Coordinates of C-alpha atoms and ligand atoms in Angstrom, one line a residue:
X1 CA -27.3 -41.8 -4.7
X2 CA -25.8 -44.2 -2.0
X3 CA -24.0 -47.2 -3.7
X4 CA -25.5 -50.7 -2.8
X5 CA -22.1 -52.0 -3.0
X6 CA -21.2 -49.9 -0.1
X7 CA -24.2 -51.0 2.1
X8 CA -23.8 -54.5 1.1
X9 CA -20.0 -54.7 1.6
X10 CA -20.5 -53.2 5.4
X11 CA -23.4 -55.9 6.1
X12 CA -20.9 -58.4 4.8
X13 CA -18.1 -56.9 7.2
X14 CA -20.6 -57.2 10.2
X15 CA -21.6 -60.8 9.2
X16 CA -17.8 -61.5 9.1
X17 CA -17.0 -60.3 12.4
X18 CA -20.3 -62.1 13.8
X19 CA -19.5 -65.2 12.0
X20 CA -15.9 -65.9 13.3
X21 CA -17.1 -65.0 16.8
X22 CA -18.7 -67.0 19.4
X23 CA -22.1 -68.9 18.7
X24 CA -23.1 -69.4 22.4
X25 CA -26.0 -66.9 22.9
X26 CA -25.2 -64.1 25.7
X27 CA -27.5 -61.5 26.8
X28 CA -25.6 -58.2 27.2
X29 CA -26.9 -55.0 29.1
X30 CA -25.5 -52.2 28.1
X31 CA -26.0 -49.3 30.6
X32 CA -24.4 -45.8 29.6
X33 CA -24.0 -44.5 33.1
X34 CA -25.0 -40.8 34.2
X35 CA -23.2 -37.6 33.7
X36 CA -22.9 -35.7 36.5
X37 CA -25.8 -33.5 37.2
X38 CA -25.4 -29.7 37.0
X39 CA -23.3 -29.8 33.8
X40 CA -22.9 -26.8 31.0
X41 CA -23.6 -29.7 28.6
X42 CA -26.9 -31.5 29.5
X43 CA -29.0 -28.5 28.4
X44 CA -32.0 -30.1 30.0
X45 CA -34.5 -26.9 29.8
X46 CA -33.9 -27.2 26.2
X47 CA -34.7 -31.0 26.0
X48 CA -37.4 -30.2 27.8
X49 CA -38.8 -27.6 25.2
X50 CA -39.5 -30.5 22.7
X51 CA -40.0 -33.3 24.9
X52 CA -36.0 -34.9 24.5
X53 CA -34.6 -36.2 27.5
X54 CA -30.8 -35.4 26.7
X55 CA -28.8 -34.1 23.9
X56 CA -26.7 -36.7 22.8
X57 CA -26.7 -40.6 22.1
X58 CA -24.2 -43.0 23.7
X59 CA -22.6 -43.6 20.0
X60 CA -19.5 -45.2 21.8
X61 CA -21.5 -47.8 23.3
X62 CA -23.6 -48.8 20.4
X63 CA -20.5 -49.1 18.3
X64 CA -19.6 -51.6 20.2
X65 CA -22.6 -53.2 20.2
X66 CA -22.3 -53.4 16.5
X67 CA -18.8 -55.4 17.0
X68 CA -20.5 -58.3 18.7
X69 CA -21.4 -61.8 17.9
X70 CA -25.0 -61.8 16.1
X71 CA -25.7 -64.6 17.9
X72 CA -25.6 -62.0 21.5
X73 CA -28.6 -60.0 22.4
X74 CA -28.3 -56.6 23.1
X75 CA -30.1 -54.2 25.2
X76 CA -29.4 -50.6 25.9
X77 CA -30.4 -48.6 29.1
X78 CA -29.2 -44.7 29.2
X79 CA -29.2 -43.5 33.0
X80 CA -29.4 -39.9 31.2
X81 CA -32.5 -41.0 29.7
X82 CA -34.2 -43.7 31.6
X83 CA -34.7 -45.8 34.3
X84 CA -32.3 -48.8 35.1
X85 CA -34.9 -51.7 35.7
X86 CA -34.3 -54.7 37.8
X87 CA -36.0 -57.1 34.4
X88 CA -33.2 -55.5 32.9
X89 CA -30.6 -56.7 34.9
X90 CA -31.9 -60.2 35.7
X91 CA -32.1 -60.5 32.0
X92 CA -28.3 -60.0 31.6
X93 CA -25.6 -62.0 31.5
X94 CA -22.8 -59.5 31.7
X95 CA -23.1 -55.3 31.7
X96 CA -20.8 -53.4 29.2
X97 CA -20.8 -50.1 30.4
X98 CA -18.4 -47.0 31.0
X99 CA -17.8 -43.1 29.7
X100 CA -16.1 -40.1 30.2
X101 CA -14.5 -38.5 33.2
X102 CA -17.7 -37.0 34.3
X103 CA -19.4 -40.3 34.4
X104 CA -16.8 -41.9 36.2
X105 CA -19.2 -41.8 39.6
X106 CA -22.2 -43.4 38.4
X107 CA -19.9 -46.4 36.5
X108 CA -18.2 -46.8 39.9
X109 CA -21.3 -47.4 41.3
X110 CA -22.8 -49.6 38.3
X111 CA -19.9 -51.8 38.9
X112 CA -20.4 -52.4 42.5
X113 CA -23.9 -52.8 42.0
X114 CA -23.4 -55.2 39.4
X115 CA -20.5 -57.4 41.5
X116 CA -22.6 -57.4 44.4
X117 CA -25.5 -59.5 42.2
X118 CA -22.7 -61.7 40.7
X119 CA -23.2 -60.1 37.1
X120 CA -19.7 -59.8 35.5
X121 CA -19.2 -56.0 34.3
X122 CA -17.0 -55.1 31.2
X123 CA -16.0 -51.6 31.3
X124 CA -14.5 -49.5 28.6
X125 CA -14.4 -46.0 27.1
X126 CA -12.4 -42.9 27.1
X127 CA -12.0 -42.5 31.1
X128 CA -11.3 -46.1 31.6
X129 CA -8.6 -45.8 28.9
X130 CA -7.2 -42.6 30.2
X131 CA -7.5 -44.0 34.0
X132 CA -7.5 -47.8 33.6
X133 CA -6.8 -48.0 37.8
X134 CA -9.7 -46.6 38.5
X135 CA -11.9 -49.2 37.6
X136 CA -9.8 -52.1 38.6
X137 CA -12.9 -53.3 40.4
X138 CA -14.6 -54.0 37.1
X139 CA -14.3 -57.9 35.7
X140 CA -13.2 -56.7 32.4
X141 CA -11.7 -53.7 31.4
X142 CA -11.2 -52.6 27.4
X143 CA -8.7 -50.1 27.3
X144 CA -8.2 -48.0 24.2
X145 CA -10.4 -48.6 21.0
X146 CA -12.3 -51.9 20.9
X147 CA -12.5 -52.8 17.2
X148 CA -9.2 -54.6 17.6
X149 CA -9.7 -56.4 21.0
X150 CA -13.3 -56.9 21.2
X151 CA -12.7 -60.5 19.4
X152 CA -9.7 -61.2 22.3
X153 CA -12.5 -60.7 24.6
X154 CA -15.3 -62.8 23.0
X155 CA -12.7 -65.3 23.0
X156 CA -12.2 -65.2 26.6
X157 CA -15.5 -64.8 27.6
X158 CA -16.6 -67.9 25.6
X159 CA -13.8 -70.3 27.3
X160 CA -15.3 -68.9 30.5
X161 CA -12.7 -66.2 31.9
X162 CA -14.5 -64.0 33.7
X163 CA -11.8 -61.5 34.6
X164 CA -9.4 -59.6 32.4
X165 CA -8.0 -56.9 31.0
X166 CA -7.5 -56.3 27.2
X167 CA -5.5 -53.4 25.7
X168 CA -5.6 -52.3 22.1
X169 CA -2.5 -50.7 20.1
X170 CA -2.6 -47.2 20.0
X171 CA -4.1 -45.5 17.1
X172 CA -3.9 -48.9 14.6
X173 CA -7.6 -49.2 14.3
X174 CA -8.7 -49.2 10.5
X175 CA -11.9 -47.4 11.0
X176 CA -13.0 -47.9 7.5
X177 CA -13.7 -51.5 8.9
X178 CA -16.1 -50.4 11.7
X179 CA -19.3 -51.7 11.5
X180 CA -22.8 -49.5 11.3
X181 CA -23.4 -48.7 14.7
X182 CA -26.3 -50.6 16.0
X183 CA -28.9 -47.2 15.8
X184 CA -31.7 -49.3 15.9
X185 CA -31.3 -49.6 19.9
X186 CA -31.6 -45.7 20.5
X187 CA -35.0 -44.3 21.1
X188 CA -34.7 -41.6 19.1
X189 CA -37.4 -39.1 20.8
X190 CA -35.3 -39.0 23.6
X191 CA -32.4 -37.1 22.2
X192 CA -32.1 -33.8 20.6
X193 CA -29.4 -34.8 17.8
X194 CA -27.9 -38.1 16.7
X195 CA -24.3 -38.3 16.4
X196 CA -22.0 -40.2 13.8
X197 CA -18.6 -40.2 13.4
X198 CA -16.6 -39.7 10.3
X199 CA -12.9 -39.6 11.7
X200 CA -10.9 -39.8 14.7
X201 CA -7.6 -38.0 15.5
X202 CA -6.5 -34.5 15.5
X203 CA -3.4 -33.1 14.1
X204 CA -3.0 -30.2 16.4
X205 CA -1.1 -30.4 19.8
X206 CA -2.9 -28.3 22.5
X207 CA -1.7 -29.3 25.8
X208 CA -4.7 -30.2 27.7
X209 CA -6.2 -32.1 25.1
X210 CA -6.9 -35.7 25.5
X211 CA -8.1 -36.6 22.3
X212 CA -4.8 -37.0 20.7
X213 CA -3.8 -39.0 23.1
X214 CA -6.4 -41.6 23.2
X215 CA -6.6 -41.5 18.7
X216 CA -3.5 -39.8 18.0
X217 CA -2.6 -37.3 15.6
X218 CA -3.3 -38.4 12.4
X219 CA -6.9 -38.5 11.5
X220 CA -8.4 -41.8 10.3
X221 CA -11.3 -41.3 8.4
X222 CA -14.2 -43.6 7.5
X223 CA -14.7 -44.3 3.4
X224 CA -17.7 -42.1 1.9
X225 CA -19.8 -45.5 1.0
X226 CA -19.7 -46.3 5.0
X227 CA -20.2 -42.7 6.1
X228 CA -23.2 -42.7 3.7
X229 CA -24.3 -46.1 4.8
X230 CA -24.4 -45.2 8.5
X231 CA -26.8 -41.7 7.3
X232 CA -29.1 -43.9 5.2
X233 CA -29.6 -46.4 8.1
X234 CA -30.6 -43.2 10.5
X235 CA -33.1 -42.1 7.4
X236 CA -34.4 -45.5 6.9
X237 CA -34.8 -46.0 10.5
X238 CA -37.2 -42.6 10.2
X239 CA -34.6 -40.3 11.7
X240 CA -35.1 -36.9 10.8
X241 CA -33.4 -33.7 12.0
X242 CA -30.3 -32.5 13.9
X243 CA -27.1 -34.7 13.0
X244 CA -24.0 -33.8 14.5
X245 CA -20.4 -35.3 13.4
X246 CA -19.0 -35.9 16.9
X247 CA -15.6 -36.0 15.5
X248 CA -13.3 -33.8 18.0
X249 CA -12.0 -31.8 14.5
X250 CA -14.0 -32.6 11.5
X251 CA -11.3 -30.8 9.0
X252 CA -8.4 -32.5 10.6
X253 CA -7.5 -34.3 7.6
X254 CA -9.0 -31.7 5.0
X255 CA -8.2 -33.5 2.2
X256 CA -10.5 -36.4 3.4
X257 CA -13.7 -33.9 4.3
X258 CA -13.5 -31.8 1.2
X259 CA -13.6 -35.3 -0.7
X260 CA -16.3 -36.4 1.4
X261 CA -18.6 -33.3 1.2
X262 CA -19.6 -33.4 -2.4
X263 CA -20.6 -36.7 -2.0
X264 CA -22.6 -35.9 1.0
X265 CA -24.1 -33.1 -0.7
X266 CA -25.8 -35.0 -3.4
X267 CA -27.1 -37.5 -0.8
X268 CA -28.6 -34.6 1.3
X269 CA -30.4 -33.2 -1.7
X270 CA -31.9 -36.6 -2.8
X271 CA -33.4 -36.7 0.9
X272 CA -34.6 -33.1 0.6
X273 CA -32.3 -32.0 3.3
X274 CA -33.8 -34.2 5.7
X275 CA -30.9 -34.1 8.0
X276 CA -29.1 -30.5 9.3
X277 CA -25.3 -30.7 10.6
X278 CA -23.4 -29.4 13.0
X279 CA -19.8 -30.3 14.1
X280 CA -16.3 -29.4 15.8
X281 CA -14.2 -27.7 14.2
X282 CA -10.6 -25.9 14.5
X283 CA -10.6 -21.9 14.1
X284 CA -8.5 -22.4 10.9
X285 CA -11.7 -23.3 9.2
X286 CA -12.2 -19.6 8.8
X287 CA -9.1 -19.5 6.6
X288 CA -10.6 -22.0 4.0
X289 CA -13.5 -20.1 1.7
X290 CA -14.2 -23.1 -0.3
X291 CA -14.3 -25.1 2.9
X292 CA -16.7 -23.4 4.4
X293 CA -18.9 -23.5 1.2
X294 CA -18.7 -27.1 0.8
X295 CA -20.0 -27.1 4.5
X296 CA -23.0 -24.3 3.9
X297 CA -24.3 -26.6 1.1
X298 CA -24.1 -29.4 2.7
X299 CA -26.6 -28.0 5.4
X300 CA -24.1 -27.5 8.1
X301 CA -25.7 -25.0 10.5
X302 CA -23.7 -25.0 13.5
X303 CA -19.8 -25.5 14.6
X304 CA -18.2 -25.8 18.1
X305 CA -14.6 -24.0 18.1
X306 CA -12.4 -24.0 20.6
X307 CA -10.9 -20.4 21.4
X308 CA -9.4 -20.9 24.8
X309 CA -7.8 -17.6 25.5
X310 CA -7.6 -14.3 24.2
X311 CA -4.0 -14.2 25.2
X312 CA -1.5 -14.9 22.4
X313 CA 1.2 -16.0 25.5
X314 CA -1.2 -18.2 26.5
X315 CA -2.1 -19.9 23.3
X316 CA 1.4 -20.2 22.6
X317 CA 2.1 -21.7 25.9
X318 CA -0.7 -24.1 25.6
X319 CA 0.5 -25.2 21.6
X320 CA -2.6 -23.8 20.3
X321 CA -0.9 -22.5 17.3
X322 CA -4.1 -22.5 14.7
X323 CA -5.6 -19.9 17.2
X324 CA -2.5 -17.4 16.7
X325 CA -1.8 -14.0 14.6
X326 CA -5.2 -13.7 13.9
X327 CA -8.1 -12.3 14.4
X328 CA -9.9 -14.4 16.6
X329 CA -13.4 -12.2 16.1
X330 CA -12.7 -11.9 12.6
X331 CA -12.5 -15.3 12.3
X332 CA -15.7 -16.5 13.7
X333 CA -17.5 -14.0 11.6
X334 CA -16.3 -15.7 8.5
X335 CA -17.9 -18.5 9.3
X336 CA -21.2 -16.4 10.5
X337 CA -20.8 -15.2 6.7
X338 CA -20.7 -18.7 5.9
X339 CA -24.4 -19.6 7.7
X340 CA -22.8 -21.1 10.5
X341 CA -23.2 -20.1 14.1
X342 CA -20.1 -20.7 16.4
X343 CA -20.5 -21.9 20.0
X344 CA -16.9 -21.7 21.6
X345 CA -14.8 -23.2 24.5
X346 CA -12.7 -20.8 26.6
X347 CA -10.4 -21.8 29.9
X348 CA -9.5 -19.8 32.6
X349 CA -6.4 -20.7 34.8
X350 CA -3.6 -20.8 32.7
X351 CA 0.1 -20.6 34.0
X352 CA 0.8 -17.7 31.7
X353 CA -2.1 -15.2 32.6
X354 CA -0.3 -12.2 33.4
X355 CA -2.8 -10.8 35.6
X356 CA -6.7 -10.7 35.1
X357 CA -8.0 -12.2 31.8
X358 CA -11.3 -11.6 32.5
X359 CA -12.1 -8.1 30.6
X360 CA -10.0 -9.6 27.4
X361 CA -11.8 -12.7 27.5
X362 CA -15.2 -10.9 27.7
X363 CA -14.2 -8.4 25.1
X364 CA -13.6 -10.9 22.8
X365 CA -16.8 -12.9 23.5
X366 CA -18.6 -9.9 22.6
X367 CA -16.9 -8.7 19.7
X368 CA -16.9 -12.3 18.2
X369 CA -20.5 -12.3 19.0
X370 CA -20.9 -15.8 20.4
X371 CA -23.9 -16.3 22.3
X372 CA -23.3 -19.8 23.9
X373 CA -19.3 -19.2 25.0
X374 CA -18.5 -22.5 27.4
X375 CA -16.6 -20.8 29.5
X376 CA -14.6 -23.0 32.1
X377 CA -11.7 -23.6 34.8
X378 CA -8.6 -25.8 33.3
X379 CA -8.6 -29.1 34.4
X380 CA -6.1 -31.4 34.2
X381 CA -7.8 -34.5 32.4
X382 CA -5.7 -37.8 32.9
X383 CA -3.3 -38.8 30.5
X384 CA -2.3 -35.4 29.0
X385 CA 0.8 -33.5 28.0
X386 CA -0.6 -30.6 30.8
X387 CA -1.4 -33.5 33.5
X388 CA 2.3 -35.0 32.6
X389 CA 4.2 -31.8 33.1
X390 CA 2.5 -30.8 36.3
X391 CA 3.1 -34.5 37.2
X392 CA 7.0 -33.3 36.6
X393 CA 6.4 -30.3 38.5
X394 CA 5.1 -31.4 41.8
X395 CA 1.8 -29.6 41.4
X396 CA -0.8 -32.1 40.7
X397 CA -3.6 -32.9 43.3
X398 CA -3.5 -36.5 44.9
X399 CA -6.9 -37.1 43.2
X400 CA -6.6 -35.3 39.9
X401 CA -7.8 -38.1 38.1
X402 CA -11.1 -39.0 40.5
X403 CA -14.4 -37.5 39.4
X404 CA -14.7 -34.5 41.5
X405 CA -16.8 -34.8 44.9
X406 CA -20.4 -33.9 44.3
X407 CA -21.7 -32.4 41.3
X408 CA -21.0 -30.7 38.3
X409 CA -17.9 -30.2 35.7
X410 CA -14.6 -28.6 34.9
X411 CA -17.1 -25.5 35.6
X412 CA -17.3 -26.1 39.3
X413 CA -14.6 -28.8 40.1
X414 CA -12.2 -27.3 37.4
X415 CA -8.4 -26.5 38.6
X416 CA -7.2 -29.5 40.1
X417 CA -3.4 -28.5 40.2
X418 CA -1.5 -26.4 42.1
X419 CA -1.7 -22.7 40.2
X420 CA 1.1 -20.3 39.7
X421 CA -1.2 -16.9 39.6
X422 CA -3.2 -16.9 42.9
X423 CA -6.5 -19.7 42.8
X424 CA -8.3 -16.6 44.7
X425 CA -7.8 -14.4 41.4
X426 CA -8.9 -16.9 38.9
X427 CA -11.8 -17.6 40.5
X428 CA -12.6 -13.9 41.0
X429 CA -11.7 -13.6 36.9
X430 CA -14.0 -16.7 36.6
X431 CA -17.3 -15.2 37.9
X432 CA -16.8 -12.1 36.1
X433 CA -16.6 -13.7 33.0
X434 CA -19.8 -15.4 33.5
X435 CA -21.4 -12.7 35.4
X436 CA -21.1 -10.6 32.4
X437 CA -21.4 -12.9 29.7
X438 CA -24.6 -14.4 30.8
X439 CA -26.1 -11.2 31.7
X440 CA -29.8 -11.4 29.7
X441 CA -28.7 -7.9 27.9
X442 CA -25.0 -9.1 26.9
X443 CA -26.4 -12.4 25.7
X444 CA -29.2 -10.9 23.5
X445 CA -26.8 -8.2 22.4
X446 CA -24.8 -11.0 20.8
X447 CA -27.6 -12.7 19.3
X448 CA -28.5 -9.6 17.5
X449 CA -25.1 -8.8 16.2
X450 CA -24.8 -12.7 15.5
X451 CA -28.2 -12.4 13.3
X452 CA -27.0 -9.4 11.2
X453 CA -24.2 -11.3 10.2
X454 CA -25.5 -15.1 9.6
X455 CA -25.9 -15.7 6.3
X456 CA -28.7 -18.4 6.1
X457 CA -29.7 -17.9 2.0
X458 CA -30.6 -21.1 0.9
X459 CA -31.4 -22.8 4.0
X460 CA -34.5 -25.2 4.0
X461 CA -37.2 -23.0 6.2
X462 CA -39.3 -25.4 7.1
X463 CA -38.0 -28.4 9.1
X464 CA -38.6 -31.9 7.9
X465 CA -41.5 -34.1 8.7
X466 CA -40.5 -36.0 11.8
X467 CA -37.8 -33.6 13.2
X468 CA -38.0 -33.4 17.0
X469 CA -37.8 -29.7 16.9
X470 CA -40.8 -29.2 14.9
X471 CA -42.8 -30.3 17.8
X472 CA -42.8 -27.1 18.8
X473 CA -43.0 -23.5 16.1
X474 CA -41.0 -20.5 16.4
X475 CA -43.6 -19.0 17.4
X476 CA -44.9 -20.7 19.9
X477 CA -41.2 -21.7 20.9
X478 CA -40.7 -17.8 21.7
X479 CA -43.6 -17.5 23.9
X480 CA -42.5 -20.7 25.9
X481 CA -39.4 -19.4 26.5
X482 CA -40.8 -16.0 27.4
X483 CA -43.1 -17.4 29.8
X484 CA -40.2 -19.7 31.5
X485 CA -37.4 -17.1 31.3
X486 CA -36.8 -15.9 35.3
X487 CA -35.8 -12.8 34.0
X488 CA -35.1 -10.0 31.2
X489 CA -38.2 -11.1 29.0
X490 CA -38.4 -7.8 27.5
X491 CA -35.2 -7.6 26.1
X492 CA -35.3 -11.2 24.6
X493 CA -38.6 -9.9 23.3
X494 CA -36.7 -7.3 21.9
X495 CA -33.8 -9.1 20.6
X496 CA -36.8 -11.6 18.5
X497 CA -38.1 -9.0 16.7
X498 CA -34.7 -6.9 16.1
X499 CA -33.6 -10.2 14.4
X500 CA -36.7 -10.9 12.8
X501 CA -36.4 -7.0 11.1
X502 CA -32.7 -7.6 10.5
X503 CA -32.5 -11.1 9.1
X504 CA -35.8 -13.1 9.0
X505 CA -34.1 -16.3 7.4
X506 CA -31.9 -16.5 10.9
X507 CA -34.7 -16.4 12.9
X508 CA -34.8 -20.3 13.4
X509 CA -31.4 -20.7 14.5
X510 CA -31.4 -17.5 17.0
X511 CA -34.8 -18.9 18.8
X512 CA -32.7 -22.2 19.2
X513 CA -30.0 -20.4 20.6
X514 CA -32.4 -18.6 22.8
X515 CA -33.9 -21.9 24.0
X516 CA -30.1 -22.7 24.8
X517 CA -30.1 -19.9 27.2
X518 CA -32.9 -21.2 29.5
X519 CA -30.3 -23.9 30.3
X520 CA -27.3 -21.7 30.2
X521 CA -28.6 -18.6 31.9
X522 CA -29.9 -20.1 35.3
X523 CA -26.7 -22.5 34.5
X524 CA -24.0 -19.7 35.1
X525 CA -25.9 -18.6 38.3
X526 CA -25.7 -21.9 39.8
X527 CA -22.1 -22.3 38.9
X528 CA -21.4 -18.7 40.4
X529 CA -23.3 -19.4 43.6
X530 CA -20.6 -22.4 43.9
X531 CA -17.5 -20.2 43.0
X532 CA -18.9 -17.5 45.6
X533 CA -18.1 -20.3 48.1
X534 CA -14.9 -21.4 47.0
X535 CA -14.0 -17.6 47.0
X536 CA -15.3 -17.1 50.4
X537 CA -13.5 -20.0 51.7
X538 CA -10.6 -18.5 50.2
X539 CA -11.1 -15.0 51.9
X540 CA -11.8 -16.3 55.1
X541 CA -8.9 -19.0 55.4
X542 CA -10.9 -22.0 55.3
X543 CA -9.6 -23.6 52.0
X544 CA -7.8 -26.4 52.2
X545 CA -5.6 -27.1 49.6
X546 CA -5.3 -30.7 48.4
X547 CA -2.5 -32.8 49.0
X548 CA 0.3 -32.9 46.2
X549 CA 2.0 -35.7 44.2
X550 CA 5.5 -35.8 44.7
X551 CA 7.2 -34.9 41.4
X552 CA 7.7 -37.7 39.2
X553 CA 11.1 -37.9 36.8
X554 CA 11.5 -36.3 33.9
X555 CA 10.3 -38.2 30.8
X556 CA 10.5 -37.2 27.0
X557 CA 7.6 -35.2 26.2
X558 CA 4.8 -37.9 24.5
X559 CA 3.6 -36.2 21.6
X560 CA 2.2 -38.9 19.6
X561 CA 2.8 -39.1 15.7
Ligands
SF4_601 S1 -7.9 -28.7 17.9 FE1 -9.2 -29.7 19.7 S2 -9.5 -31.7 19.1 FE2 -7.1 -31.1 18.4 S3 -5.5 -30.9 19.7 FE3 -6.5 -29.0 20.0 S4 -8.3 -29.2 21.5 FE4 -7.3 -31.3 20.5

């Protein structure tokens, strides 16, 4: 049972933050910028099936909202789910915005729009923290985690400042003091799932990763009471259904998560499994049978894992040691046997790829039976070990940290550096993988093999009342998605009936993954068309290689401790 003292102490903490800060009222309009259109991650067709508008919530903004003085009024507009109205802008004394790299373009447009009407704008979030120079046009920049610097910003605002930069000391925020995010600002039915966060940081050292640069390598975790209070808030607000732990690696501090899961299990049992959980975790999760069983008992049903490459030399070079010296497919199967499906990330374009990686990657995705494989092109994200190395080697494109022009994400706009393998070969590999992996027959085959392995015993069969996914019954969902599928309907029907006969308990999970095909199937074909154009330009001498930044002086490799 959630302990009352935990709840109260968090409320008290919020009051302490609020009462020591400015009292003069202020209308704050929080605007979550649009992600670039045509992204792998928007799952727009799957959202449409249940009447949602976007998969994920703006958790960062509603966390910042919880840090503001109580005398300040907050409105939230998520540009991915709703229109920004003139009346919202007219109401606001200040706009707070910001997000990730693939929101940069809309964030910069918002800054211009606000400044043109004399409305002060504050930017923060991961991309601002990684590339503050891109946001010089904003009135205020909040660089790094907001908790420890928001007080300074509020004091500056209160004394009349209208410009400034506030930079947090890296990795110093005590997340046990972070108040409950303002979930009340959300319109739950706009989202496929609601995000919460238990930890920040990851102990691993993957070269391309910006998480360890933004949040450090020593995971900081919230207290059990604090985490349960967040979930209880959602529950009391009437939310039911899918909750995603947005942690970049939930098992980064195994001791901490193992201590928390029994508490979470008790809490969820007492609420009749009102929430089902997902998260991201490193592949070494498969080595810990006890942890797998704990996650299963706690109602986790899917995990995102970064697999990246089938090639050991490439894994070694990118410092993804946790994926080496193991059967990757066997590790994925262990997670299936613990009742959780796996969605995985793969990347093409590493220096160490010796010849084609296409077939080994396709083989691995098939052998592991991973239905949704997010295969992207390598993208040198700002402020990572990879980007620093490429900068030293003089291989970075001049605008490597600018949001890609036009639409898309790392699927269409990756490889923002001079490659060692021929760019043409990389793109051909990439296209071949997408073509084979998202062929309806291959996709359905993986679903059938997954269904044979997925242990769904003990899982609640019916969705809780109020769960957005319950708006459409499983059988209706199957008919709906079959009618929307542009091709391969018979193959999908066969996959459905095979899964029903092999493992009837897995059907809800399997049909959900089928629904995601409505997005990833057509999306993969869209990406292939874009890649075909790039290949054609390369083959016909039309590709103009972007200018490179001059090499920077070598510096000691900064891996955060
Ligand atoms: S395991 Fe994931 S979060 Fe951790 S360093 Fe690697 S890519 Fe980053």
